[in-house]
JSON list of C-alpha atoms in Angstrom, two decimals:
[
{"chain": "A", "resi": 1, "resn": "MET", "atom": "CA", "xyz": [11.33, -6.56, -15.19]},
{"chain": "A", "resi": 2, "resn": "GLY", "atom": "CA", "xyz": [8.25, -6.29, -13.06]},
{"chain": "A", "resi": 3, "resn": "LEU", "atom": "CA", "xyz": [5.37, -7.39, -13.32]},
{"chain": "A", "resi": 4, "resn": "LEU", "atom": "CA", "xyz": [1.89, -6.02, -10.91]},
{"chain": "A", "resi": 5, "resn": "SER", "atom": "CA", "xyz": [-1.41, -6.00, -10.80]},
{"chain": "A", "resi": 6, "resn": "ALA", "atom": "CA", "xyz": [-3.96, -4.34, -8.74]},
{"chain": "A", "resi": 7, "resn": "SER", "atom": "CA", "xyz": [-7.23, -4.93, -8.43]},
{"chain": "A", "resi": 8, "resn": "VAL", "atom": "CA", "xyz": [-9.85, -2.34, -5.85]},
{"chain": "A", "resi": 9, "resn": "SER", "atom": "CA", "xyz": [-12.39, -3.15, -3.53]},
{"chain": "A", "resi": 10, "resn": "ALA", "atom": "CA", "xyz": [-14.69, -2.15, -1.13]},
{"chain": "A", "resi": 11, "resn": "GLY", "atom": "CA", "xyz": [-14.18, -3.38, 2.39]},
{"chain": "A", "resi": 12, "resn": "GLU", "atom": "CA", "xyz": [-14.67, -2.72, 5.68]},
{"chain": "A", "resi": 13, "resn": "TYR", "atom": "CA", "xyz": [-12.51, -2.11, 8.94]},
{"chain": "A", "resi": 14, "resn": "ALA", "atom": "CA", "xyz": [-13.67, -1.44, 12.25]},
{"chain": "A", "resi": 15, "resn": "GLY", "atom": "CA", "xyz": [-17.32, -0.87, 11.66]},
{"chain": "A", "resi": 16, "resn": "GLU", "atom": "CA", "xyz": [-16.37, 2.25, 8.59]},
{"chain": "A", "resi": 17, "resn": "SER", "atom": "CA", "xyz": [-16.62, 1.26, 4.78]},
{"chain": "A", "resi": 18, "resn": "CYS", "atom": "CA", "xyz": [-13.13, 1.32, 3.38]},
{"chain": "A", "resi": 19, "resn": "THR", "atom": "CA", "xyz": [-11.36, 0.91, -0.19]},
{"chain": "A", "resi": 20, "resn": "VAL", "atom": "CA", "xyz": [-9.16, -2.09, -0.08]},
{"chain": "A", "resi": 21, "resn": "VAL", "atom": "CA", "xyz": [-6.23, -1.98, -3.34]},
{"chain": "A", "resi": 22, "resn": "ALA", "atom": "CA", "xyz": [-4.87, -5.75, -3.68]},
{"chain": "A", "resi": 23, "resn": "LEU", "atom": "CA", "xyz": [-1.37, -5.58, -5.39]},
{"chain": "A", "resi": 24, "resn": "THR", "atom": "CA", "xyz": [0.27, -9.02, -6.97]},
{"chain": "A", "resi": 25, "resn": "GLY", "atom": "CA", "xyz": [2.96, -9.51, -8.72]},
{"chain": "A", "resi": 26, "resn": "HIS", "atom": "CA", "xyz": [5.76, -7.76, -8.42]},
{"chain": "A", "resi": 27, "resn": "ALA", "atom": "CA", "xyz": [6.81, -4.48, -7.95]},
{"chain": "A", "resi": 28, "resn": "ASP", "atom": "CA", "xyz": [9.51, -2.35, -9.37]},
{"chain": "A", "resi": 29, "resn": "ALA", "atom": "CA", "xyz": [11.01, 0.54, -10.85]},
{"chain": "A", "resi": 30, "resn": "SER", "atom": "CA", "xyz": [9.53, -0.92, -14.37]},
{"chain": "A", "resi": 31, "resn": "VAL", "atom": "CA", "xyz": [5.72, -0.92, -13.48]},
{"chain": "A", "resi": 32, "resn": "ARG", "atom": "CA", "xyz": [6.18, 2.49, -10.90]},
{"chain": "A", "resi": 33, "resn": "GLY", "atom": "CA", "xyz": [3.85, 4.31, -13.46]},
{"chain": "A", "resi": 34, "resn": "ASP", "atom": "CA", "xyz": [1.21, 1.15, -12.84]},
{"chain": "A", "resi": 35, "resn": "LEU", "atom": "CA", "xyz": [1.13, 1.80, -9.19]},
{"chain": "A", "resi": 36, "resn": "GLU", "atom": "CA", "xyz": [0.87, 5.53, -9.25]},
{"chain": "A", "resi": 37, "resn": "ASP", "atom": "CA", "xyz": [-2.11, 4.87, -11.52]},
{"chain": "A", "resi": 38, "resn": "ALA", "atom": "CA", "xyz": [-3.70, 2.57, -8.95]},
{"chain": "A", "resi": 39, "resn": "LEU", "atom": "CA", "xyz": [-2.78, 3.48, -5.55]},
{"chain": "A", "resi": 40, "resn": "MET", "atom": "CA", "xyz": [-3.03, 7.70, -6.54]},
{"chain": "A", "resi": 41, "resn": "ALA", "atom": "CA", "xyz": [-6.46, 6.97, -7.88]},
{"chain": "A", "resi": 42, "resn": "GLU", "atom": "CA", "xyz": [-7.49, 6.05, -5.35]},
{"chain": "A", "resi": 43, "resn": "ALA", "atom": "CA", "xyz": [-5.30, 7.87, -2.39]},
{"chain": "A", "resi": 44, "resn": "ARG", "atom": "CA", "xyz": [-7.10, 10.91, -4.61]},
{"chain": "A", "resi": 45, "resn": "LYS", "atom": "CA", "xyz": [-10.47, 9.85, -3.79]},
{"chain": "A", "resi": 46, "resn": "GLY", "atom": "CA", "xyz": [-9.88, 10.79, -0.01]},
{"chain": "A", "resi": 47, "resn": "PRO", "atom": "CA", "xyz": [-11.20, 7.40, 1.09]},
{"chain": "A", "resi": 48, "resn": "ARG", "atom": "CA", "xyz": [-11.35, 6.83, 4.92]},
{"chain": "A", "resi": 49, "resn": "ARG", "atom": "CA", "xyz": [-9.43, 4.70, 5.22]},
{"chain": "A", "resi": 50, "resn": "LEU", "atom": "CA", "xyz": [-7.01, 2.59, 2.43]},
{"chain": "A", "resi": 51, "resn": "VAL", "atom": "CA", "xyz": [-6.05, -1.05, 2.81]},
{"chain": "A", "resi": 52, "resn": "VAL", "atom": "CA", "xyz": [-2.88, -2.00, 0.50]},
{"chain": "A", "resi": 53, "resn": "GLU", "atom": "CA", "xyz": [-3.83, -6.20, 0.96]},
{"chain": "A", "resi": 54, "resn": "LEU", "atom": "CA", "xyz": [-0.22, -7.25, 0.39]},
{"chain": "A", "resi": 55, "resn": "SER", "atom": "CA", "xyz": [-0.26, -11.65, -0.02]},
{"chain": "A", "resi": 56, "resn": "GLY", "atom": "CA", "xyz": [-0.28, -11.70, -3.40]},
{"chain": "A", "resi": 57, "resn": "LEU", "atom": "CA", "xyz": [3.18, -9.24, -3.68]},
{"chain": "A", "resi": 58, "resn": "GLU", "atom": "CA", "xyz": [6.07, -11.16, -4.51]},
{"chain": "A", "resi": 59, "resn": "SER", "atom": "CA", "xyz": [8.46, -8.52, -4.65]},
{"chain": "A", "resi": 60, "resn": "MET", "atom": "CA", "xyz": [8.94, -5.06, -4.42]},
{"chain": "A", "resi": 61, "resn": "ASP", "atom": "CA", "xyz": [11.37, -2.36, -4.69]},
{"chain": "A", "resi": 62, "resn": "SER", "atom": "CA", "xyz": [12.59, 0.67, -2.65]},
{"chain": "A", "resi": 63, "resn": "VAL", "atom": "CA", "xyz": [10.81, 2.75, -6.17]},
{"chain": "A", "resi": 64, "resn": "ALA", "atom": "CA", "xyz": [7.53, 0.92, -5.36]},
{"chain": "A", "resi": 65, "resn": "LEU", "atom": "CA", "xyz": [7.87, 1.97, -1.94]},
{"chain": "A", "resi": 66, "resn": "LEU", "atom": "CA", "xyz": [8.17, 5.50, -2.14]},
{"chain": "A", "resi": 67, "resn": "VAL", "atom": "CA", "xyz": [5.37, 4.62, -4.33]},
{"chain": "A", "resi": 68, "resn": "ILE", "atom": "CA", "xyz": [3.05, 3.75, -1.51]},
{"chain": "A", "resi": 69, "resn": "VAL", "atom": "CA", "xyz": [4.57, 6.34, 0.91]},
{"chain": "A", "resi": 70, "resn": "TRP", "atom": "CA", "xyz": [3.59, 9.16, -1.90]},
{"chain": "A", "resi": 71, "resn": "ALA", "atom": "CA", "xyz": [-0.09, 7.91, -1.56]},
{"chain": "A", "resi": 72, "resn": "SER", "atom": "CA", "xyz": [0.02, 7.73, 2.10]},
{"chain": "A", "resi": 73, "resn": "ARG", "atom": "CA", "xyz": [0.88, 11.40, 2.30]},
{"chain": "A", "resi": 74, "resn": "VAL", "atom": "CA", "xyz": [-1.64, 12.16, 0.17]},
{"chain": "A", "resi": 75, "resn": "LEU", "atom": "CA", "xyz": [-4.33, 10.17, 2.61]},
{"chain": "A", "resi": 76, "resn": "ASP", "atom": "CA", "xyz": [-2.98, 11.68, 5.32]},
{"chain": "A", "resi": 77, "resn": "TYR", "atom": "CA", "xyz": [-2.96, 15.34, 4.21]},
{"chain": "A", "resi": 78, "resn": "ALA", "atom": "CA", "xyz": [-6.12, 14.96, 3.52]},
{"chain": "A", "resi": 79, "resn": "GLY", "atom": "CA", "xyz": [-7.86, 12.95, 7.22]},
{"chain": "A", "resi": 80, "resn": "GLY", "atom": "CA", "xyz": [-7.63, 9.30, 5.84]},
{"chain": "A", "resi": 81, "resn": "VAL", "atom": "CA", "xyz": [-5.09, 6.46, 6.64]},
{"chain": "A", "resi": 82, "resn": "LEU", "atom": "CA", "xyz": [-3.06, 4.71, 4.64]},
{"chain": "A", "resi": 83, "resn": "MET", "atom": "CA", "xyz": [-2.77, 0.25, 5.95]},
{"chain": "A", "resi": 84, "resn": "LEU", "atom": "CA", "xyz": [-0.18, -1.97, 4.84]},
{"chain": "A", "resi": 85, "resn": "VAL", "atom": "CA", "xyz": [-1.70, -5.45, 5.48]},
{"chain": "A", "resi": 86, "resn": "SER", "atom": "CA", "xyz": [-0.30, -9.04, 4.80]},
{"chain": "A", "resi": 87, "resn": "PRO", "atom": "CA", "xyz": [2.80, -9.19, 3.04]},
{"chain": "A", "resi": 88, "resn": "GLN", "atom": "CA", "xyz": [5.04, -11.38, 2.19]},
{"chain": "A", "resi": 89, "resn": "PRO", "atom": "CA", "xyz": [8.22, -12.28, 3.62]},
{"chain": "A", "resi": 90, "resn": "ALA", "atom": "CA", "xyz": [10.61, -10.88, 0.88]},
{"chain": "A", "resi": 91, "resn": "VAL", "atom": "CA", "xyz": [8.09, -7.48, 0.96]},
{"chain": "A", "resi": 92, "resn": "ALA", "atom": "CA", "xyz": [7.79, -7.65, 4.45]},
{"chain": "A", "resi": 93, "resn": "ARG", "atom": "CA", "xyz": [11.90, -7.45, 4.84]},
{"chain": "A", "resi": 94, "resn": "LEU", "atom": "CA", "xyz": [12.29, -4.64, 2.78]},
{"chain": "A", "resi": 95, "resn": "LEU", "atom": "CA", "xyz": [9.53, -2.74, 4.99]},
{"chain": "A", "resi": 96, "resn": "GLU", "atom": "CA", "xyz": [11.12, -3.59, 7.75]},
{"chain": "A", "resi": 97, "resn": "HIS", "atom": "CA", "xyz": [14.75, -1.99, 6.50]},
{"chain": "A", "resi": 98, "resn": "SER", "atom": "CA", "xyz": [13.81, 0.83, 5.07]},
{"chain": "A", "resi": 99, "resn": "GLY", "atom": "CA", "xyz": [12.86, 1.74, 8.52]},
{"chain": "A", "resi": 100, "resn": "ILE", "atom": "CA", "xyz": [9.17, 3.73, 7.45]},
{"chain": "A", "resi": 101, "resn": "ALA", "atom": "CA", "xyz": [7.54, 1.38, 10.32]},
{"chain": "A", "resi": 102, "resn": "PRO", "atom": "CA", "xyz": [7.30, 4.37, 12.36]},
{"chain": "A", "resi": 103, "resn": "MET", "atom": "CA", "xyz": [5.38, 6.65, 9.61]},
{"chain": "A", "resi": 104, "resn": "LEU", "atom": "CA", "xyz": [3.69, 3.78, 7.99]},
{"chain": "A", "resi": 105, "resn": "PRO", "atom": "CA", "xyz": [2.55, 0.51, 9.75]},
{"chain": "A", "resi": 106, "resn": "VAL", "atom": "CA", "xyz": [2.38, -3.13, 8.63]},
{"chain": "A", "resi": 107, "resn": "TYR", "atom": "CA", "xyz": [0.06, -5.39, 9.81]},
{"chain": "A", "resi": 108, "resn": "GLY", "atom": "CA", "xyz": [-0.91, -8.80, 9.85]},
{"chain": "A", "resi": 109, "resn": "SER", "atom": "CA", "xyz": [-4.53, -8.34, 8.03]},
{"chain": "A", "resi": 110, "resn": "VAL", "atom": "CA", "xyz": [-7.06, -5.99, 8.66]},
{"chain": "A", "resi": 111, "resn": "VAL", "atom": "CA", "xyz": [-7.87, -7.30, 11.63]},
{"chain": "A", "resi": 112, "resn": "ASP", "atom": "CA", "xyz": [-5.06, -6.80, 13.03]},
{"chain": "A", "resi": 113, "resn": "GLY", "atom": "CA", "xyz": [-5.29, -3.09, 12.42]}
]
C-alpha cells in the first residue's frame, strides 16, 4: 500500500515563477486520489510551469504515472508545461521504461530544465 505526501510551494525557473509540487513516499494505485488531488488542483490553476519534484518519491507505479501524464495534458492544453525533476533511481527506471520521455521530459534538477 502506498503512502504519499505532497507539498506545494512557489518557486522560480529561468527567471519565471513556477509552482513546485514535491512528492515524497510511495505513489501507487492506493493513493491515486491523493495524487490526483495534489497535481490536478495545481494544474487547473494554470501555472506557466508546474515542477513535480521527485527526489523524495521512493517508488511509483503505472497508475501514478498516468495521473502525472493527465496533469501534463491539462497544463499543455492551457499553454503551460509540467516538468519532472530529480527522480530517485527506481522512479527514473519506470519513467525511462515507460516510453513517455518524448512527451514528458525528466530533468536531473530544475536548473537542468
